Amino acid sequence: MKSKEYDVIIIGAGPNGLICGAYLAQTGLKVAVMERRHETGGGLDTLELAGFKYNPHAIYHMMGEYMPPYRDFNLGERGVKYITPEVQASFIGKNHKPAVLYLDPKKTAQYLSAHFSKEDGQRYEKMYSEFKELSEKIIMPLTYMPAMPAMEQVPAFAIEYGELGEKFNEISEMTPLEILEERYGFSDPIKAALYNLFAMWGHSNYDGLGFLFPLIVYRMLNSALVSGGSHRLSSALYKVILEAGGDVCDLSDVTKVLLTGGKVSGVRLSDGTEVKAKAVASTVDPKQNFLEFFEEKQLPPDLVQSAKRWEWEKVSYFGMHLSLKSAPRYIGTEGIDDANRALITHLGVSDTDEILKDFRDMGGGKLPSHPHGHTTVASLFDHIQGYGTYHTARWESLAPFDQDWDLIKGDYAKQCMDVWKQYAPNLEPLDPMNTLIYPPTYIEKKFKNMVRGSIKQGSYTVLQMGYNRPNDACSRGYTPIEGFYVCGASTYPGGMVIGGPGYLGAKIIAEDLGVQKNCK
Amino acid sequence: MFDYDVIVIGGGINGLCCSAYLGKAGLKTLVLEARGECGAHCDTSEPGIPGFLYNLHATMLATGFGPPMQDLELEKYGLELRNTSYVWGKPFLDGTNALIASSPYDTMENWGKHSKQDRSLLENALEFLYPQMLDFTDIVHRFMYTAPTAETMQTFSDFMGRFFKHLGKNMTGEQFMKMNGFEVMDAMFESDHIKTMVQAMEWIIGFPPIHPQIGAIGSLLGLLSGSFFPLTTAKGGSHAVTHALIQANVDNGVKIMTCCPVKKIIMKNGEAQGVILHEDAIYPNQEITSKKIVSNITVVPTFINLIGEDHISDKDLVKRIKNFNYHEQTIFTVHYALSGQPQWRTADYDEGIMRSWMGYFGGETTDEMKKYSQAIIDQEIYPEIYANWYLPTLADPTQAPKGGHVTQAWIDIPGEPLKWKHGKLGGKKAFLDIKNVLADQITDAYDHYAPGFKKLILNRYIYSPLEQERNNPSAIQGCWAGGSVIPEQFYDKRPVAGVCVGGGSRTFMKNLYLSNSIHPFGITPMGSGYIAACEVAEDMGVREQEWWTSKATHWYLENAANIPLDLGVRRSL
C-alpha cells in the first residue's frame, strides 16, 4: 500500500472493482482497490499449470467488446483479444441428432431445417431476430444506464420504444419456457437446447426472468473466450489503474467501513490497518456490506432487514479441469463435424422436464440424477491455452451446494467423467489421476462474496433484480450512508462479466466528487 | 526509427528486474512474455484447495539480499518479507536435529549440542567476519552482481585464505577454491550431522556440493544463510516478488505484453534489431524493433531458436552452445495442503526445528549425500528419498486458511532419468507414469520424519520436471537455474565459452544481451538481471543514476530487524 489516505477506496478487485477503479484513477482521483485474496481479478481467474490454462470461473464472455470499458481503455491494444467461435453451441443427445447453433443465425436456421424440421429453422430465425432487436435496442444499452423502477420503466418503454417496447413488456411477463413454447412454438430437443442457454447459469424458469431471457439467449449465441484466458482482461485493467497512478493492493481484507460524523471516512483491514478515504465503493455482497462492514446501529433498519433477506443462489457448479490427448469426438457427429467444434457442448440436454426436475432436486440439496455437463475445449479456438497437440478441457455442471463435497468430490468426478465418455468415447485425459476437481464449496472458499457458490453474488429473482438489486434504496449505486456506494454483481444490473455495476458506480462517484469521467 | 530502446524477451524475475532498472533509467522498454503471467519461476497458485497457496517454483526468496530491493523500491510495491527464527532444520533418525537460525547465537547453541569444536569454529568464523563486514559484503557484491573477472575471484580467494588462517586451518585460498563442498566440510567440521546439513543447504541454493569450486563457495554461502544471506518467504507467497516487480515496471513506464511468445530475433547486418512474435501470440507475427535486446530465456533457445545457427559464423561456437548442459538443478516436487503443522520427531532435542520454515530430511551421512549426488549425474533416481521441505506458513500464515498449512517437499532428480529402483526409465516422459508412485514415496518419507504427517494431508499436487518444462519452455529438462551449475559452466565460463564477450551479459552478437544462463544464474537475488541492466545502461549512457546505488546486503543489514519472524508459529505441545 503506497499510502494511508485516498480519495476513493474500492473493495474487491474483481471485474467491477477494477473497472470502477480504472475510470476513477483516470480522472485524477487518488484511488486504491483493496483485494482480500493474493491475486486480483476475482472471477477472471486463470490457472496456468504445466503448460495448460484453466478458467475455473468466468470463461464465456457475453458482452466482450460491447462493454464500454473495452473501448474506453483501449483494451484491444492492451492484450485483450476476444475469440468468438463460429460454432457457439452443440447439443449431443443419445436419442437425436446433434443440435448445432452457429454465430450466424442463417447457418443455424439452415442446419435446423436440414436436420430437424423446416419449421424449426423458421422458428429459430424469428426468435433470433426478435431477441437480437430487443437486446441491442433495449436491454444491452440499459445495462450501462442507471436502474429504473419497474413502474416507471414499463410505460417509459412503451413510449420510447413503441412497438418494440410493448413487445419487451409482453415478453417480460412470460416465463422463458412460455416464450419458447407459446411465442415461437419450439418443442424438445430444440426447446431444451435453447432453454439450457439460460438454465445453465443457474436460473429458474419461475423467477420472473422473462425480461432477461432474450438477452441471455442472444448473448450466449455470441459468446467469446478471452485469448490467453479470462485473467488477461483483469490483468489489463490492473495495469490501467497502475498507469493512472492508482493503487491495487492484494492481501488487503477490508473488515470495516469507518464513519466519522455519519459520513464515510475510511476502512479498517483484518490486520488492524486503517486507511482513510472520502468515499468507499464496495463490489462485494449485501451481507458483508450491510451486516459486517458497519455496526447495525449505524444503518437504517430496513437496510439491515433487506440485507438479512438477501438470497443466495439455489444451485451452484461442479467443475473439472484437465488436459486431453486429443479433442473429443462426440457420438452422432459423423458427417456433422461442426458439432465437435462448438464453444460449448452440452451433454444429454434433450428434455426440458428433466432440466426442470433436476433444478428442483438440486434446490433441495439433491444431486441430479444424471449430471448434464456443458464442456469446453478452449484450445480448439485459442491454441495458446493448450500445449502442443494436447488440449485444455473443462466440464461444468449444475450441482447443489449442500453435499459433503470433501467426501464425494472424487467419486462424483469419476461419475461425471463416465458420463462425458458416454458422449465422447475417445475422451482420453493426459494425466487422469490429476484432474483439477472444483466442487461448489471451492467457489465459496475462493471468493468470500460467492456464498454457497453464488457466482452472481446472489439469486436472480424478481425481488432481487432490476431496480431491486440489491434493494430499491441501493440499486443505482448510492446507499443511505453518505460516501458509501455499491457497485458489484449484487447491484444493478447484476453479475457475470458485463462491467455494468462498476461502470455505473464510477460515474456517480465521479459526479459526487466533482470530476469528469473518461468515456467514449 | 526503433519502436523501443530495449526489448526484454521473457518476463521471468531476472527479465523484469532488468527491465525495471532500464525503464527507471529512462529507456523506452518492452517486456515480452510467452505465458499469460510473468514470473514463471516465482509463481504462487491454488491448483488444489482454494485458500491454500502453493509456491510452485522459487519458494525461498533471497530477494532481500540484492540491490534491486532498494533501487527498485520493491517494498513500496507490496513486497513484504517474512521469516522464522530458524531458517534451516535437518532432523535425523537418531533423534537429533541440526539447525541454522536467523541469529548466529541460536545456531551456535544447537551446534554446541553436536560438537563443542564445531560450535567454536562457527564462533571464530563470525568473529572474523563481523569486523570485516564491509569488505566482505563488497566482495560478495562483486561476486554476485558484477561481470565475472579473474580479479574478483582472486580477491575472494585471498579473503578465504585469511579466513582459514584465522580459523587455524592449514588451507590457502587457492586450495579452498579447488575443493568441493564435501572436502570443505571435512576440513572445517567434525560432526557429520552439521556437515550434511550444510551440504543440503548449499545444494538447495544452487551450489551442488559434489562440484569443485562450486561446492566450496556454496558451503560458505550455506554457512552464512539465515544470518547474512537472507532466505525468506513473502506475505502472500513468492509471487509477491513478481507482483512487486510488475508494479515497479509499470510505474517506471515499462510496457509488459503477455501471451506474446517471440519466434525470431530480427537480424540485420549481423546485429540484433528487433523481434517477430509467434503466430500464437495475441498479436500474431507482429514485428517490433529495438536498439537493444535482452534475452531472459536461456542460452540455447536464444541462439538456436530465436537467432538461428545460420546467423552464427563460428560453427564451433554453435556446437558448444548446443552442448550447453541443462541436466542438473532439476527437481520433483509434491505440494500439500495440511490441516495442521507437521510434528518433527526431533523436537525434544531442539524445539527450534518447530520454528524452522525450511529444511531437509534424509542423507543422514556424508557418504549417503555423496552417493546421492553421483546418482543424479548418472541419471538415476536414487532409491532413498532425501528431500528439501518448506513450511512457509510458519513465517506467513496468509498462505493457508486459519489453522491450516501448506508444505512442499522436493527431491533433486535427473531431468532425463534412465533408471530407478524399479527398473529402466525412458527419460523425462517416464514422469507421467511414475510421478504418482514417486509422490507416494516422498509422502512416506515425510511421514517417517514427521509422524502423523499423512493424516494432515487435505490435498496434494505433484510437480514433476515434465510439468516444469511445459510450464516454462526455458526450464529445459526442468532445470530451474537457466542451465546446470557445473564447473564447465561456472563463473567466467558461464554459459559457454565465447558467448559472453566484454561483460557478464553482453554477447558476441551485437545489441544482444543475456539475463539468464549467465553468472550468477537465475534465482531470486536477481544477479543476472541486475548485471544485464548495468551493462545495457552503460552502453546506452544511462548507468549513472542517483537512485542506482545499492549493493548486496545493504538493504538487508539495514532492515533485517524489521522483518517479522514466526508469525505462523504455534508452540507445539
Coordinates of N, CA, C and O in Angstrom, one line a residue, chain A residues 160-291:
Chain A
E160 N -41.1 5.2 -25.4 CA -39.8 5.4 -26.1 C -39.6 4.4 -27.2 O -39.1 4.7 -28.3
Y161 N -39.9 3.1 -26.9 CA -39.6 2.1 -27.9 C -40.7 1.7 -28.8 O -40.6 0.8 -29.6
G162 N -41.9 2.2 -28.5 CA -43.1 1.9 -29.4 C -43.4 0.5 -29.4 O -43.5 -0.2 -28.3
E163 N -43.5 -0.1 -30.5 CA -44.0 -1.5 -30.7 C -43.0 -2.4 -30.0 O -43.4 -3.4 -29.4
L164 N -41.7 -2.1 -30.2 CA -40.7 -3.0 -29.6 C -40.8 -2.9 -28.1 O -40.6 -4.0 -27.4
G165 N -41.1 -1.8 -27.6 CA -41.2 -1.6 -26.1 C -42.4 -2.5 -25.6 O -42.3 -3.1 -24.5
E166 N -43.5 -2.5 -26.4 CA -44.6 -3.3 -25.9 C -44.3 -4.7 -26.0 O -44.7 -5.5 -25.1
K167 N -43.5 -5.1 -27.0 CA -43.1 -6.5 -27.2 C -42.3 -6.9 -26.0 O -42.4 -7.9 -25.4
F168 N -41.4 -6.0 -25.6 CA -40.5 -6.2 -24.4 C -41.3 -6.4 -23.2 O -41.1 -7.4 -22.4
N169 N -42.3 -5.5 -23.0 CA -43.1 -5.6 -21.8 C -43.9 -7.0 -21.8 O -44.1 -7.6 -20.7
E170 N -44.4 -7.3 -23.0 CA -45.1 -8.6 -23.1 C -44.3 -9.8 -22.7 O -44.7 -10.6 -21.9
I171 N -43.1 -9.8 -23.3 CA -42.2 -10.9 -23.1 C -41.8 -11.0 -21.6 O -41.6 -12.1 -21.0
S172 N -41.6 -9.8 -21.0 CA -41.2 -9.8 -19.6 C -42.2 -10.4 -18.7 O -41.8 -10.9 -17.6
E173 N -43.4 -10.5 -19.1 CA -44.5 -11.1 -18.3 C -44.5 -12.6 -18.4 O -45.2 -13.3 -17.6
M174 N -43.7 -13.2 -19.4 CA -43.8 -14.6 -19.6 C -42.6 -15.3 -19.0 O -41.6 -14.7 -18.7
T175 N -42.8 -16.6 -18.7 CA -41.6 -17.4 -18.3 C -40.8 -17.7 -19.6 O -41.3 -17.8 -20.7
P176 N -39.5 -18.0 -19.4 CA -38.7 -18.4 -20.5 C -39.3 -19.6 -21.3 O -39.3 -19.5 -22.6
L177 N -39.9 -20.6 -20.6 CA -40.4 -21.7 -21.4 C -41.7 -21.3 -22.1 O -42.0 -21.7 -23.2
E178 N -42.5 -20.4 -21.5 CA -43.7 -19.9 -22.2 C -43.2 -19.2 -23.5 O -43.8 -19.3 -24.5
I179 N -42.2 -18.4 -23.4 CA -41.7 -17.7 -24.5 C -41.3 -18.7 -25.6 O -41.7 -18.5 -26.8
L180 N -40.6 -19.7 -25.3 CA -40.1 -20.7 -26.3 C -41.3 -21.5 -26.9 O -41.4 -21.7 -28.1
E181 N -42.2 -21.9 -26.0 CA -43.3 -22.7 -26.4 C -44.4 -22.0 -27.1 O -44.8 -22.3 -28.2
E182 N -44.8 -20.9 -26.5 CA -46.0 -20.2 -27.0 C -45.7 -19.1 -28.1 O -46.4 -19.0 -29.1
R183 N -44.6 -18.4 -27.8 CA -44.3 -17.4 -28.8 C -43.7 -17.9 -30.0 O -43.9 -17.4 -31.1
Y184 N -42.8 -19.0 -29.9 CA -42.1 -19.5 -31.0 C -42.5 -20.9 -31.4 O -42.2 -21.3 -32.5
G185 N -43.1 -21.6 -30.5 CA -43.6 -23.0 -30.9 C -42.5 -24.0 -30.9 O -42.6 -25.1 -31.6
F186 N -41.5 -23.9 -30.1 CA -40.4 -24.9 -30.0 C -40.9 -26.1 -29.2 O -41.7 -25.9 -28.3
S187 N -40.3 -27.2 -29.5 CA -40.5 -28.4 -28.6 C -39.2 -29.1 -28.5 O -38.2 -28.8 -29.2
D188 N -39.1 -30.0 -27.5 CA -37.8 -30.7 -27.3 C -37.4 -31.5 -28.6 O -38.3 -32.0 -29.3
P189 N -36.2 -31.7 -28.8 CA -35.0 -31.3 -28.1 C -34.5 -29.8 -28.3 O -33.7 -29.4 -27.5
I190 N -35.0 -29.2 -29.3 CA -34.5 -27.8 -29.6 C -34.9 -26.9 -28.5 O -34.2 -26.0 -28.0
K191 N -36.2 -27.1 -28.0 CA -36.6 -26.2 -26.9 C -35.7 -26.4 -25.7 O -35.3 -25.4 -25.0
A192 N -35.3 -27.6 -25.3 CA -34.4 -27.9 -24.2 C -33.1 -27.2 -24.5 O -32.5 -26.7 -23.5
A193 N -32.6 -27.3 -25.7 CA -31.3 -26.7 -26.0 C -31.3 -25.2 -25.8 O -30.5 -24.7 -25.1
L194 N -32.3 -24.5 -26.3 CA -32.4 -23.1 -26.1 C -32.6 -22.7 -24.7 O -32.0 -21.7 -24.2
Y195 N -33.5 -23.5 -24.0 CA -33.7 -23.2 -22.6 C -32.4 -23.3 -21.8 O -32.2 -22.6 -20.9
N196 N -31.6 -24.3 -22.2 CA -30.4 -24.5 -21.4 C -29.4 -23.4 -21.5 O -28.6 -23.2 -20.6
L197 N -29.5 -22.6 -22.6 CA -28.6 -21.5 -22.7 C -28.8 -20.5 -21.5 O -27.9 -19.8 -21.1
F198 N -30.0 -20.6 -21.0 CA -30.4 -19.8 -19.8 C -30.3 -20.6 -18.5 O -29.7 -20.1 -17.6
A199 N -30.7 -21.8 -18.5 CA -30.7 -22.6 -17.3 C -29.3 -23.0 -16.8 O -29.1 -23.2 -15.6
M200 N -28.4 -23.0 -17.7 CA -27.0 -23.4 -17.3 C -26.4 -22.4 -16.4 O -25.4 -22.7 -15.7
W201 N -27.0 -21.2 -16.3 CA -26.5 -20.2 -15.4 C -27.1 -20.2 -14.0 O -27.0 -19.4 -13.2
G202 N -27.9 -21.3 -13.8 CA -28.5 -21.5 -12.5 C -29.8 -20.7 -12.3 O -30.2 -20.5 -11.2
H203 N -30.4 -20.3 -13.4 CA -31.6 -19.5 -13.3 C -32.8 -20.4 -13.3 O -32.9 -21.5 -14.0
S204 N -33.8 -20.0 -12.6 CA -35.1 -20.8 -12.5 C -36.1 -20.2 -13.6 O -36.1 -19.0 -13.9
N205 N -36.9 -21.1 -14.1 CA -37.9 -20.7 -15.0 C -39.0 -19.8 -14.3 O -39.8 -19.1 -15.0
Y206 N -39.1 -19.9 -13.0 CA -40.2 -19.3 -12.3 C -39.9 -18.1 -11.5 O -40.6 -17.7 -10.6
D207 N -38.7 -17.5 -11.8 CA -38.3 -16.3 -11.0 C -38.5 -15.0 -11.7 O -37.9 -14.0 -11.3
G208 N -39.4 -15.0 -12.7 CA -39.7 -13.7 -13.3 C -38.6 -13.1 -14.2 O -38.4 -11.9 -14.3
L209 N -37.9 -14.0 -14.8 CA -36.7 -13.5 -15.6 C -37.0 -13.5 -17.1 O -36.1 -13.5 -17.9
G210 N -38.3 -13.4 -17.4 CA -38.6 -13.3 -18.8 C -38.0 -12.1 -19.5 O -37.6 -12.2 -20.7
F211 N -37.8 -11.0 -18.8 CA -37.2 -9.8 -19.4 C -35.7 -10.1 -19.8 O -35.2 -9.4 -20.6
L212 N -35.1 -11.0 -19.1 CA -33.7 -11.2 -19.3 C -33.4 -12.3 -20.3 O -32.3 -12.4 -20.9
F213 N -34.5 -13.1 -20.5 CA -34.3 -14.3 -21.4 C -33.8 -14.0 -22.8 O -32.8 -14.6 -23.2
P214 N -34.4 -13.0 -23.4 CA -33.9 -12.7 -24.8 C -32.4 -12.3 -24.8 O -31.6 -12.7 -25.6
L215 N -32.0 -11.6 -23.8 CA -30.6 -11.1 -23.7 C -29.7 -12.3 -23.5 O -28.6 -12.4 -24.2
I216 N -30.0 -13.2 -22.6 CA -29.1 -14.3 -22.3 C -29.0 -15.2 -23.5 O -27.9 -15.6 -23.8
V217 N -30.1 -15.5 -24.1 CA -30.0 -16.4 -25.2 C -29.2 -15.8 -26.4 O -28.3 -16.4 -27.0
Y218 N -29.5 -14.5 -26.6 CA -28.8 -13.8 -27.7 C -27.3 -13.7 -27.5 O -26.5 -14.0 -28.3
R219 N -27.0 -13.4 -26.2 CA -25.5 -13.2 -26.0 C -24.8 -14.6 -25.9 O -23.7 -14.7 -26.2
M220 N -25.6 -15.6 -25.5 CA -25.0 -17.0 -25.4 C -24.8 -17.5 -26.8 O -24.1 -18.5 -27.0
L221 N -25.3 -16.9 -27.8 CA -25.1 -17.2 -29.2 C -24.1 -16.3 -29.8 O -23.8 -16.4 -31.0
N222 N -23.5 -15.4 -29.0 CA -22.4 -14.5 -29.5 C -21.3 -14.4 -28.4 O -20.8 -13.4 -28.2
S223 N -21.0 -15.6 -27.9 CA -20.2 -15.6 -26.7 C -18.7 -15.8 -27.1 O -18.4 -16.3 -28.2
A224 N -17.8 -15.3 -26.3 CA -16.4 -15.3 -26.7 C -15.5 -15.7 -25.5 O -15.9 -15.7 -24.4
L225 N -14.3 -16.2 -25.9 CA -13.3 -16.5 -25.0 C -12.3 -15.3 -25.0 O -12.1 -14.7 -26.0
V226 N -11.6 -15.1 -23.9 CA -10.5 -14.2 -23.9 C -9.3 -14.9 -24.2 O -9.0 -15.9 -23.6
S227 N -8.6 -14.5 -25.3 CA -7.4 -15.2 -25.7 C -6.4 -15.2 -24.6 O -6.1 -14.2 -24.0
G228 N -5.9 -16.4 -24.2 CA -4.9 -16.5 -23.1 C -5.6 -16.7 -21.8 O -4.9 -16.9 -20.8
G229 N -6.9 -16.7 -21.8 CA -7.6 -16.9 -20.5 C -8.3 -15.6 -20.0 O -7.8 -14.5 -20.2
S230 N -9.3 -15.8 -19.2 CA -10.1 -14.7 -18.7 C -9.2 -13.7 -17.9 O -9.5 -12.5 -17.9
H231 N -8.2 -14.2 -17.3 CA -7.3 -13.3 -16.5 C -6.6 -12.2 -17.3 O -6.2 -11.2 -16.7
R232 N -6.5 -12.4 -18.6 CA -5.9 -11.3 -19.4 C -6.7 -10.0 -19.3 O -6.2 -8.9 -19.4
L233 N -8.0 -10.2 -19.1 CA -8.9 -9.0 -19.0 C -8.6 -8.2 -17.7 O -8.4 -7.0 -17.7
S234 N -8.6 -9.0 -16.6 CA -8.3 -8.3 -15.3 C -6.9 -7.7 -15.3 O -6.6 -6.7 -14.7
S235 N -6.0 -8.5 -15.9 CA -4.6 -8.0 -15.9 C -4.4 -6.7 -16.6 O -3.7 -5.8 -16.2
A236 N -5.2 -6.6 -17.7 CA -5.1 -5.3 -18.5 C -5.7 -4.2 -17.7 O -5.1 -3.1 -17.6
L237 N -6.8 -4.4 -17.0 CA -7.5 -3.4 -16.2 C -6.6 -3.0 -15.0 O -6.5 -1.8 -14.7
Y238 N -5.9 -3.9 -14.4 CA -5.0 -3.7 -13.3 C -3.9 -2.7 -13.8 O -3.6 -1.8 -13.1
K239 N -3.4 -2.9 -15.0 CA -2.3 -2.1 -15.5 C -2.9 -0.7 -15.8 O -2.2 0.3 -15.6
V240 N -4.1 -0.6 -16.3 CA -4.7 0.7 -16.5 C -4.7 1.5 -15.2 O -4.3 2.7 -15.2
I241 N -5.1 0.9 -14.1 CA -5.1 1.5 -12.8 C -3.8 2.0 -12.4 O -3.6 3.1 -12.0
L242 N -2.8 1.1 -12.5 CA -1.4 1.5 -12.1 C -0.9 2.6 -12.9 O -0.3 3.5 -12.4
E243 N -1.1 2.5 -14.2 CA -0.6 3.6 -15.1 C -1.2 4.9 -14.8 O -0.6 6.0 -14.9
A244 N -2.4 4.9 -14.3 CA -3.1 6.2 -14.0 C -2.8 6.6 -12.6 O -3.4 7.6 -12.1
G245 N -1.9 6.0 -12.0 CA -1.4 6.4 -10.6 C -2.2 5.8 -9.5 O -2.1 6.1 -8.3
G246 N -3.1 4.8 -9.8 CA -3.9 4.2 -8.8 C -3.1 3.1 -8.1 O -2.1 2.7 -8.6
D247 N -3.7 2.6 -7.1 CA -3.1 1.5 -6.3 C -4.0 0.3 -6.3 O -5.2 0.4 -6.1
V248 N -3.4 -0.9 -6.4 CA -4.2 -2.1 -6.3 C -3.4 -2.9 -5.3 O -2.3 -3.3 -5.5
C249 N -4.1 -3.2 -4.2 CA -3.5 -3.9 -3.0 C -4.1 -5.2 -2.8 O -5.3 -5.3 -2.5
D250 N -3.3 -6.3 -3.0 CA -3.8 -7.6 -2.7 C -3.5 -7.9 -1.2 O -2.9 -7.1 -0.5
L251 N -4.1 -9.0 -0.7 CA -3.9 -9.3 0.7 C -4.4 -8.2 1.6 O -3.8 -7.9 2.7
S252 N -5.4 -7.5 1.2 CA -5.9 -6.3 1.9 C -7.4 -6.6 2.1 O -8.2 -6.3 1.3
D253 N -7.7 -7.2 3.3 CA -9.1 -7.7 3.6 C -9.8 -6.6 4.4 O -9.5 -6.4 5.6
V254 N -10.7 -5.9 3.7 CA -11.5 -4.9 4.4 C -12.5 -5.6 5.3 O -13.3 -6.4 4.9
T255 N -12.5 -5.2 6.6 CA -13.5 -5.8 7.5 C -14.4 -4.8 8.1 O -15.5 -5.1 8.6
K256 N -14.1 -3.5 8.0 CA -15.0 -2.5 8.5 C -14.9 -1.2 7.6 O -13.8 -0.9 7.1
V257 N -16.0 -0.6 7.4 CA -16.0 0.8 6.8 C -16.2 1.8 7.9 O -17.1 1.6 8.8
L258 N -15.3 2.7 8.0 CA -15.3 3.7 9.1 C -16.2 4.9 8.8 O -16.1 5.4 7.7
L259 N -16.9 5.3 9.8 CA -17.7 6.5 9.7 C -17.3 7.5 10.7 O -16.9 7.2 11.8
T260 N -17.3 8.8 10.3 CA -17.0 9.9 11.2 C -18.1 10.9 11.0 O -18.3 11.4 9.9
G261 N -18.8 11.1 12.1 CA -19.9 12.1 11.9 C -21.0 11.6 10.9 O -21.5 12.4 10.2
G262 N -21.2 10.3 10.9 CA -22.2 9.7 10.0 C -21.7 9.7 8.5 O -22.5 9.3 7.6
K263 N -20.5 10.0 8.2 CA -20.0 10.0 6.8 C -18.8 9.1 6.7 O -18.0 9.0 7.7
V264 N -18.7 8.5 5.6 CA -17.6 7.6 5.4 C -16.2 8.3 5.6 O -16.1 9.4 5.0
S265 N -15.3 7.7 6.3 CA -14.0 8.3 6.5 C -12.9 7.3 6.2 O -11.7 7.7 6.1
G266 N -13.2 6.1 5.9 CA -12.1 5.1 5.5 C -12.5 3.7 5.8 O -13.7 3.4 5.9
V267 N -11.5 2.8 5.8 CA -11.8 1.4 6.1 C -10.8 0.9 7.1 O -9.7 1.5 7.3
R268 N -11.1 -0.3 7.7 CA -10.2 -1.0 8.5 C -10.0 -2.4 7.9 O -10.9 -3.0 7.5
L269 N -8.7 -2.8 7.9 CA -8.4 -4.1 7.3 C -8.3 -5.2 8.4 O -8.2 -4.8 9.6
S270 N -8.2 -6.4 8.0 CA -8.2 -7.5 9.0 C -7.0 -7.5 9.9 O -7.0 -8.0 11.0
D271 N -5.9 -6.8 9.5 CA -4.7 -6.8 10.4 C -4.7 -5.5 11.2 O -3.8 -5.2 11.8
G272 N -5.9 -4.8 11.2 CA -6.0 -3.6 12.0 C -5.6 -2.3 11.3 O -5.9 -1.2 11.9
T273 N -5.0 -2.4 10.2 CA -4.6 -1.2 9.5 C -5.8 -0.3 9.1 O -6.8 -0.9 8.7
E274 N -5.7 1.0 9.3 CA -6.8 1.9 8.9 C -6.3 2.7 7.8 O -5.2 3.3 7.8
V275 N -7.2 2.9 6.8 CA -6.8 3.7 5.6 C -8.0 4.7 5.4 O -9.1 4.3 5.4
K276 N -7.6 5.9 5.3 CA -8.6 7.0 5.1 C -9.1 7.1 3.7 O -8.4 6.9 2.7
A277 N -10.4 7.5 3.6 CA -10.9 7.8 2.2 C -12.1 8.6 2.3 O -12.8 8.6 3.3
K278 N -12.4 9.4 1.3 CA -13.6 10.3 1.3 C -14.8 9.4 0.9 O -15.9 9.7 1.2
A279 N -14.5 8.4 0.0 CA -15.6 7.6 -0.5 C -15.1 6.1 -0.5 O -14.0 5.9 -0.8
V280 N -16.1 5.2 -0.2 CA -15.8 3.8 -0.3 C -16.8 3.2 -1.2 O -18.0 3.4 -1.0
A281 N -16.4 2.4 -2.2 CA -17.3 1.7 -3.1 C -17.1 0.2 -2.9 O -15.9 -0.2 -3.1
S282 N -18.1 -0.5 -2.6 CA -18.0 -1.9 -2.4 C -18.5 -2.7 -3.5 O -19.6 -2.4 -4.0
T283 N -17.7 -3.7 -4.0 CA -18.2 -4.6 -5.0 C -18.5 -6.0 -4.4 O -18.8 -6.9 -5.2
V284 N -18.6 -6.1 -3.1 CA -18.9 -7.4 -2.6 C -20.4 -7.5 -2.2 O -21.2 -6.6 -2.5
D285 N -20.8 -8.5 -1.5 CA -22.2 -8.9 -1.4 C -22.9 -8.0 -0.3 O -22.3 -7.5 0.6
P286 N -24.3 -8.0 -0.3 CA -25.0 -7.2 0.7 C -24.8 -7.6 2.1 O -24.9 -6.8 3.0
K287 N -24.5 -8.9 2.3 CA -24.4 -9.3 3.7 C -23.1 -8.7 4.3 O -23.1 -8.2 5.4
Q288 N -22.0 -8.8 3.5 CA -20.8 -8.1 4.1 C -21.0 -6.6 4.1 O -20.6 -6.0 5.1
N289 N -21.6 -6.1 3.1 CA -21.8 -4.6 3.0 C -22.6 -4.1 4.2 O -22.2 -3.1 4.8
F290 N -23.7 -4.7 4.5 CA -24.6 -4.1 5.5 C -24.7 -4.8 6.8 O -25.4 -4.3 7.7
L291 N -24.1 -6.0 6.9 CA -24.2 -6.7 8.2 C -22.8 -6.8 8.8 O -22.7 -7.2 10.0

